[in-house]
């Protein structure tokens, strides 16, 4: 069908009218979405034809018959023919069929959780793309209260009903932000709230900010995330203290070795060798007294007193860590720390993954630290007696066990 220009269709033929002194005529027409275009060169004297067919990126074209002279014209894909009379070309064309898939794709999701004293506050930031106008839903838990819903940074772009947030998305890229709150009662194990979306989520980042008055013990629920390394360090140091005690290198019993190992876990590993070296010296110097007194007395005093003072400083640091500072739980993994836990999931379906954390009230850590400090004070009385007798004429013989331990 001709839509414009100096051309008409009569009896199945295209009739083009040239005015006087006119050598070029332009016209436009329409073809059905799917069909076959037949081109035949006219057998007329003094007439040469040139055919050029360009197909858009949404149309599939198949040329039959005469091979094109050129397949590129002006740096664009096009078929160009210079036919002789009566030569024919058939061009089959049809729309490209789109692949089956969702009209909505979630590129990334960020779920932030902030555990307060009695209220859990959460927020979702969702980056998504729509290929046609489509609704998008976010469903929060039953007891949750949706406090905000924004689309592309603008409030009022959606509706909130009970525990459901609904937005109508036009084709294109969008950012949907939803915030909510849930009444929260502290427990020893906590799961992230179950959030459901109306499309599968990808590239999910979960950020958890634990309550400051909780003692973090363990994390889990998602493979790629934080890990508490404190327990591995505790096991290693306690085992080391037990081994040194069983080898007769420290004036401790089994219970004392376990308590010492627990306390040394609070400080960096490189620091703990000073208290251990001091305790070992309390055991070995009396056993090697003859070799020890061969050193000049000033040198002996400087070495032993200096080591004793350093050990006392590090014992004070252990007490400070326990009674004043936060527990050194050594949280690592995915750039996490004890106050900011980060998890990542590449694909989680329409229900967002739920990490969990195990924790106790912070006062339980303080009470344990206070009990350990009490044990340390009692043990120090015994250790300092051994230290005083190191150079005394009535030097004690080291015993294998301390009665306080």
Coordinates of C-alpha atoms in Angstrom, one line a residue:
X1 CA 0.0 0.0 0.0
X2 CA 1.4 3.4 -1.1
X3 CA 1.2 6.0 1.7
X4 CA 2.8 9.0 0.0
X5 CA 4.7 10.2 -3.1
X6 CA 4.1 10.2 -6.8
X7 CA 3.2 6.5 -7.2
X8 CA 0.0 4.4 -7.3
X9 CA -0.9 0.8 -7.6
X10 CA -3.1 -0.1 -10.6
X11 CA -4.1 -3.6 -11.5
X12 CA -1.4 -5.1 -9.4
X13 CA 1.3 -2.8 -10.9
X14 CA 3.2 0.1 -9.4
X15 CA 2.7 3.1 -11.6
X16 CA 5.3 5.9 -11.1
X17 CA 4.7 9.2 -12.8
X18 CA 7.7 11.4 -13.8
X19 CA 7.1 15.1 -14.5
X20 CA 8.9 16.9 -17.2
X21 CA 12.7 17.2 -16.6
X22 CA 12.4 15.0 -13.5
X23 CA 14.7 12.1 -13.1
X24 CA 14.1 11.0 -9.5
X25 CA 10.9 10.2 -7.6
X26 CA 10.5 9.3 -4.0
X27 CA 7.5 7.5 -2.5
X28 CA 6.6 5.6 0.7
X29 CA 4.5 2.5 1.2
X30 CA 3.6 -0.2 3.8
X31 CA 4.0 -4.0 3.7
X32 CA 2.5 -6.6 6.0
X33 CA 4.6 -7.7 9.0
X34 CA 5.2 -11.1 7.4
X35 CA 5.3 -11.7 3.7
X36 CA 7.3 -12.1 0.5
X37 CA 8.6 -9.3 -1.7
X38 CA 9.1 -10.2 -5.4
X39 CA 11.3 -8.0 -7.5
X40 CA 11.6 -8.4 -11.3
X41 CA 13.7 -6.2 -13.6
X42 CA 11.7 -4.7 -16.4
X43 CA 12.6 -5.6 -20.0
X44 CA 12.6 -2.0 -21.3
X45 CA 15.1 -0.3 -23.6
X46 CA 17.3 2.5 -22.0
X47 CA 16.2 1.5 -18.5
X48 CA 18.6 0.2 -15.7
X49 CA 17.4 -0.7 -12.3
X50 CA 19.1 -0.8 -8.9
X51 CA 17.5 -2.5 -5.9
X52 CA 18.5 -2.0 -2.3
X53 CA 16.8 -3.7 0.6
X54 CA 17.5 -2.7 4.3
X55 CA 15.9 -4.7 7.1
X56 CA 15.6 -3.3 10.5
X57 CA 17.0 -5.1 13.5
X58 CA 13.5 -6.4 14.4
X59 CA 13.0 -8.0 11.0
X60 CA 14.5 -11.2 9.6
X61 CA 15.1 -11.2 5.9
X62 CA 16.0 -14.1 3.6
X63 CA 17.1 -13.4 0.0
X64 CA 16.2 -16.0 -2.7
X65 CA 17.3 -15.9 -6.3
X66 CA 19.8 -13.4 -7.6
X67 CA 22.9 -13.0 -5.3
X68 CA 23.3 -9.4 -4.1
X69 CA 26.1 -7.4 -5.6
X70 CA 26.9 -5.8 -2.2
X71 CA 25.8 -6.7 1.3
X72 CA 27.0 -3.5 3.0
X73 CA 26.0 0.0 1.9
X74 CA 27.2 3.2 3.6
X75 CA 28.6 1.1 6.5
X76 CA 25.2 -0.5 7.1
X77 CA 24.0 -4.0 6.4
X78 CA 21.9 -3.8 3.2
X79 CA 21.4 -6.0 0.1
X80 CA 22.2 -4.2 -3.2
X81 CA 21.3 -5.6 -6.7
X82 CA 22.1 -4.4 -10.2
X83 CA 19.9 -6.7 -12.2
X84 CA 19.7 -7.3 -15.9
X85 CA 16.2 -7.4 -17.6
X86 CA 13.9 -10.2 -16.4
X87 CA 16.1 -11.1 -13.5
X88 CA 14.2 -11.8 -10.2
X89 CA 14.8 -11.5 -6.5
X90 CA 12.5 -12.8 -3.8
X91 CA 12.9 -11.4 -0.2
X92 CA 11.1 -13.3 2.5
X93 CA 10.7 -11.2 5.7
X94 CA 9.0 -11.6 9.1
X95 CA 9.2 -10.2 12.6
X96 CA 11.8 -11.7 14.9
X97 CA 10.3 -13.8 17.7
X98 CA 11.2 -12.7 21.2
X99 CA 12.5 -15.3 23.6
X100 CA 10.2 -16.5 26.3
X101 CA 11.0 -14.9 29.7
X102 CA 9.9 -12.7 32.5
X103 CA 8.7 -9.2 31.9
X104 CA 10.5 -8.2 35.1
X105 CA 14.2 -8.7 36.1
X106 CA 15.7 -7.9 39.4
X107 CA 19.3 -6.9 38.9
X108 CA 20.3 -6.4 42.6
X109 CA 18.7 -6.4 46.0
X110 CA 20.1 -4.9 49.3
X111 CA 18.4 -5.9 52.6
X112 CA 19.6 -3.9 55.6
X113 CA 18.6 -5.0 59.1
X114 CA 19.2 -3.0 62.3
X115 CA 18.5 -4.8 65.6
X116 CA 17.6 -2.4 68.3
X117 CA 16.7 -3.0 71.9
X118 CA 13.0 -3.7 71.2
X119 CA 12.5 -2.9 67.5
X120 CA 14.0 -4.4 64.4
X121 CA 14.2 -1.9 61.5
X122 CA 14.7 -3.1 58.0
X123 CA 15.0 -1.6 54.5
X124 CA 15.0 -3.0 51.0
X125 CA 16.6 -1.4 48.0
X126 CA 15.8 -3.2 44.7
X127 CA 17.2 -2.4 41.3
X128 CA 15.0 -3.9 38.5
X129 CA 14.1 -3.6 34.9
X130 CA 10.7 -4.1 33.2
X131 CA 10.1 -4.7 29.5
X132 CA 6.4 -3.8 29.7
X133 CA 4.1 -2.3 32.3
X134 CA 3.8 -4.7 35.1
X135 CA 3.0 -4.7 38.9
X136 CA 5.7 -5.5 41.5
X137 CA 4.9 -6.7 45.0
X138 CA 6.9 -6.8 48.2
X139 CA 5.5 -8.9 51.1
X140 CA 6.8 -8.4 54.6
X141 CA 6.1 -10.6 57.7
X142 CA 2.8 -10.6 59.5
X143 CA 3.8 -8.4 62.4
X144 CA 5.8 -6.0 60.3
X145 CA 4.7 -2.4 59.7
X146 CA 5.7 -0.8 56.4
X147 CA 7.0 2.7 57.1
X148 CA 7.9 3.9 53.7
X149 CA 7.7 3.0 50.0
X150 CA 9.6 5.0 47.3
X151 CA 10.0 4.4 43.5
X152 CA 13.0 6.0 41.8
X153 CA 13.5 8.2 45.0
X154 CA 9.9 9.6 44.9
X155 CA 7.3 8.8 47.6
X156 CA 3.8 8.0 46.6
X157 CA 4.8 5.9 43.6
X158 CA 3.1 2.8 45.1
X159 CA 0.4 1.6 47.5
X160 CA 0.7 0.0 50.9
X161 CA -1.9 -2.4 52.2
X162 CA -1.4 -4.3 55.4
X163 CA 2.0 -6.1 54.9
X164 CA 2.1 -5.7 51.2
X165 CA 3.8 -2.9 49.1
X166 CA 2.6 -2.7 45.5
X167 CA 4.0 -0.6 42.6
X168 CA 3.1 -0.4 39.0
X169 CA 6.3 -0.2 36.9
X170 CA 6.5 1.2 33.4
X171 CA 9.1 -0.2 30.9
X172 CA 12.6 0.7 31.8
X173 CA 14.9 0.7 34.8
X174 CA 13.6 1.4 38.3
X175 CA 14.7 1.5 41.9
X176 CA 12.2 0.5 44.6
X177 CA 12.9 1.3 48.2
X178 CA 10.8 -0.1 51.1
X179 CA 11.4 0.3 54.8
X180 CA 9.6 -1.6 57.6
X181 CA 9.8 -2.2 61.4
X182 CA 9.0 -5.3 63.5
X183 CA 8.6 -5.5 67.3
X184 CA 11.5 -7.6 68.6
X185 CA 12.3 -9.5 71.8
X186 CA 15.9 -10.6 72.1
X187 CA 16.6 -14.3 71.9
X188 CA 19.7 -16.4 71.7
X189 CA 19.1 -17.1 68.0
X190 CA 17.7 -14.6 65.5
X191 CA 16.7 -15.1 61.9
X192 CA 16.4 -12.3 59.3
X193 CA 12.7 -11.6 58.6
X194 CA 11.2 -13.5 55.6
X195 CA 10.7 -11.1 52.7
X196 CA 8.9 -12.3 49.6
X197 CA 9.0 -10.6 46.1
X198 CA 6.9 -11.1 43.1
X199 CA 10.0 -11.9 41.0
X200 CA 13.2 -13.9 41.5
X201 CA 15.9 -11.9 43.2
X202 CA 19.5 -11.8 42.1
X203 CA 22.7 -10.4 43.6
X204 CA 21.3 -10.2 47.1
X205 CA 23.3 -8.3 49.7
X206 CA 22.2 -8.7 53.4
X207 CA 23.6 -6.3 55.9
X208 CA 22.9 -7.0 59.6
X209 CA 23.8 -4.5 62.3
X210 CA 23.5 -6.4 65.6
X211 CA 22.3 -4.8 68.8
X212 CA 25.2 -3.2 70.7
X213 CA 24.1 -4.9 74.0
X214 CA 24.4 -8.4 72.5
X215 CA 27.4 -10.7 72.6
X216 CA 27.8 -12.2 69.1
X217 CA 28.7 -16.0 69.2
X218 CA 28.0 -17.4 65.8
X219 CA 26.5 -16.7 62.3
X220 CA 25.1 -18.8 59.6
X221 CA 22.3 -19.3 57.1
X222 CA 24.2 -18.2 54.0
X223 CA 27.4 -19.7 52.8
X224 CA 29.1 -16.5 51.6
X225 CA 29.2 -14.3 54.6
X226 CA 30.9 -13.6 58.0
X227 CA 32.5 -16.2 60.2
X228 CA 33.4 -16.0 63.9
X229 CA 37.1 -17.0 64.3
X230 CA 37.2 -16.6 68.0
X231 CA 36.3 -20.3 68.7
X232 CA 39.1 -21.6 66.6
X233 CA 41.6 -19.3 68.4
X234 CA 40.2 -20.4 71.8
X235 CA 40.6 -24.1 71.0
X236 CA 44.2 -23.6 69.8
X237 CA 45.3 -21.5 72.8
X238 CA 43.6 -23.7 75.4
X239 CA 45.2 -26.7 73.8
X240 CA 48.6 -25.0 73.9
X241 CA 48.2 -24.1 77.6
X242 CA 47.2 -27.7 78.5
X243 CA 50.2 -29.1 76.5
X244 CA 52.6 -26.8 78.3
X245 CA 51.1 -27.7 81.7
X246 CA 51.1 -31.4 81.0
X247 CA 54.8 -31.1 79.9
X248 CA 55.6 -29.5 83.3
X249 CA 56.6 -26.2 81.9
X250 CA 54.0 -24.0 83.8
X251 CA 53.0 -23.9 87.5
X252 CA 49.4 -24.7 86.7
X253 CA 46.8 -27.4 87.0
X254 CA 44.4 -28.5 84.3
X255 CA 41.7 -26.1 85.4
X256 CA 44.2 -23.2 85.6
X257 CA 45.5 -24.0 82.1
X258 CA 42.0 -23.9 80.7
X259 CA 41.2 -20.6 82.5
X260 CA 44.5 -19.1 81.3
X261 CA 43.9 -20.1 77.7
X262 CA 40.4 -18.6 77.8
X263 CA 41.8 -15.3 79.0
X264 CA 44.7 -15.2 76.5
X265 CA 42.2 -15.5 73.7
X266 CA 41.2 -11.9 74.3
X267 CA 44.6 -10.5 73.2
X268 CA 46.5 -10.8 69.9
X269 CA 48.5 -14.1 69.6
X270 CA 51.8 -12.3 69.5
X271 CA 51.1 -10.7 72.9
X272 CA 50.2 -13.9 74.6
X273 CA 53.8 -15.2 74.4
X274 CA 54.9 -12.7 77.1
X275 CA 52.6 -14.1 79.9
X276 CA 53.4 -17.6 78.8
X277 CA 57.1 -16.9 78.8
X278 CA 56.8 -15.4 82.4
X279 CA 54.9 -18.4 83.7
X280 CA 57.4 -20.8 82.0
X281 CA 60.2 -18.9 83.7
X282 CA 58.6 -19.4 87.1
X283 CA 58.8 -23.1 86.5
X284 CA 62.1 -23.5 84.7
X285 CA 64.4 -21.0 86.7
X286 CA 64.2 -23.0 89.9
X287 CA 64.8 -26.2 88.0
X288 CA 67.8 -24.6 86.2
X289 CA 69.0 -22.5 89.2
X290 CA 72.7 -23.4 88.9
X291 CA 72.8 -22.2 85.3
X292 CA 70.6 -19.2 86.1
X293 CA 72.9 -17.9 88.8
X294 CA 75.8 -18.0 86.4
X295 CA 74.5 -14.9 84.8
X296 CA 75.4 -11.6 86.4
X297 CA 72.8 -10.6 89.0
X298 CA 72.0 -7.2 87.4
X299 CA 71.3 -8.9 84.1
X300 CA 69.2 -11.5 85.9
X301 CA 67.1 -8.9 87.6
X302 CA 66.6 -6.8 84.5
X303 CA 65.5 -9.7 82.5
X304 CA 63.2 -11.2 85.0
X305 CA 61.7 -8.0 86.4
X306 CA 61.2 -6.7 82.9
X307 CA 59.5 -9.9 81.8
X308 CA 57.3 -9.8 84.9
X309 CA 56.2 -6.2 84.4
X310 CA 55.3 -6.9 80.7
X311 CA 53.3 -10.0 81.8
X312 CA 51.4 -8.0 84.3
X313 CA 50.7 -5.3 81.7
X314 CA 49.2 -7.9 79.4
X315 CA 47.2 -9.5 82.2
X316 CA 45.8 -6.0 82.8
X317 CA 44.9 -5.7 79.1
X318 CA 43.0 -9.0 79.3
X319 CA 41.0 -7.7 82.2
X320 CA 40.4 -4.4 80.3
X321 CA 39.1 -6.2 77.2
X322 CA 36.7 -8.3 79.3
X323 CA 35.3 -5.6 81.6
X324 CA 35.4 -2.5 79.5
X325 CA 35.7 -3.2 75.8
X326 CA 33.6 -5.3 73.4
X327 CA 34.3 -9.1 73.2
X328 CA 37.1 -9.7 70.6
X329 CA 35.1 -12.3 68.5
X330 CA 37.3 -11.9 65.4
X331 CA 34.5 -11.7 62.8
X332 CA 35.8 -11.9 59.3
X333 CA 34.6 -12.7 55.8
X334 CA 33.0 -10.6 53.0
X335 CA 34.4 -7.5 54.6
X336 CA 32.4 -8.1 57.8
X337 CA 33.1 -7.1 61.4
X338 CA 31.3 -7.6 64.7
X339 CA 29.1 -4.6 64.3
X340 CA 28.4 -5.0 60.5
X341 CA 27.7 -8.5 59.2
X342 CA 27.6 -8.9 55.4
X343 CA 26.2 -11.8 53.4
X344 CA 25.9 -12.2 49.6
X345 CA 23.8 -14.6 47.5
X346 CA 23.8 -14.6 43.7
X347 CA 20.3 -16.1 43.3
X348 CA 17.7 -16.6 46.0
X349 CA 14.3 -17.0 44.3
X350 CA 11.3 -14.9 45.2
X351 CA 11.9 -15.4 49.0
X352 CA 15.0 -13.6 50.2
X353 CA 17.6 -15.7 52.0
X354 CA 17.5 -15.6 55.8
X355 CA 20.8 -15.5 57.6
X356 CA 20.8 -16.0 61.4
X357 CA 23.0 -15.1 64.3
X358 CA 23.5 -16.6 67.7
X359 CA 24.1 -14.2 70.6
X360 CA 23.8 -13.6 74.3
X361 CA 23.2 -10.5 76.4
X362 CA 26.4 -8.5 76.7
X363 CA 26.2 -8.7 80.5
X364 CA 26.8 -12.4 80.4
X365 CA 30.2 -11.7 78.9
X366 CA 30.9 -9.1 81.5
X367 CA 30.0 -11.5 84.3
X368 CA 32.3 -14.2 82.8
X369 CA 35.1 -11.6 82.5
X370 CA 34.5 -10.6 86.2
X371 CA 34.7 -14.2 87.3
X372 CA 37.9 -14.8 85.2
X373 CA 39.4 -11.6 86.7
X374 CA 38.7 -12.9 90.2
X375 CA 40.5 -16.2 89.3
X376 CA 43.4 -14.2 87.9
X377 CA 43.9 -12.2 91.1
X378 CA 44.0 -15.3 93.2
X379 CA 46.3 -17.0 90.8
X380 CA 48.6 -13.9 90.7
X381 CA 49.2 -14.1 94.5
X382 CA 50.6 -17.6 94.0
X383 CA 52.6 -16.7 90.9
X384 CA 54.1 -13.6 92.6
X385 CA 55.2 -15.6 95.5
X386 CA 57.1 -17.9 93.1
X387 CA 58.5 -14.8 91.5
X388 CA 59.7 -13.3 94.8
X389 CA 61.5 -16.5 95.7
X390 CA 63.4 -16.7 92.4
X391 CA 66.4 -15.0 93.9
X392 CA 65.8 -15.6 97.6
X393 CA 68.1 -17.8 99.6
X394 CA 65.1 -19.8 100.8
X395 CA 64.0 -20.5 97.3
X396 CA 61.1 -22.7 96.8
X397 CA 61.1 -25.8 94.7
X398 CA 58.6 -25.5 91.9
X399 CA 55.6 -27.7 92.3
X400 CA 53.8 -29.3 89.5
X401 CA 50.4 -28.0 90.6
X402 CA 49.2 -24.8 92.4
X403 CA 46.6 -25.6 95.1
X404 CA 44.6 -22.6 93.9
X405 CA 44.1 -24.2 90.5

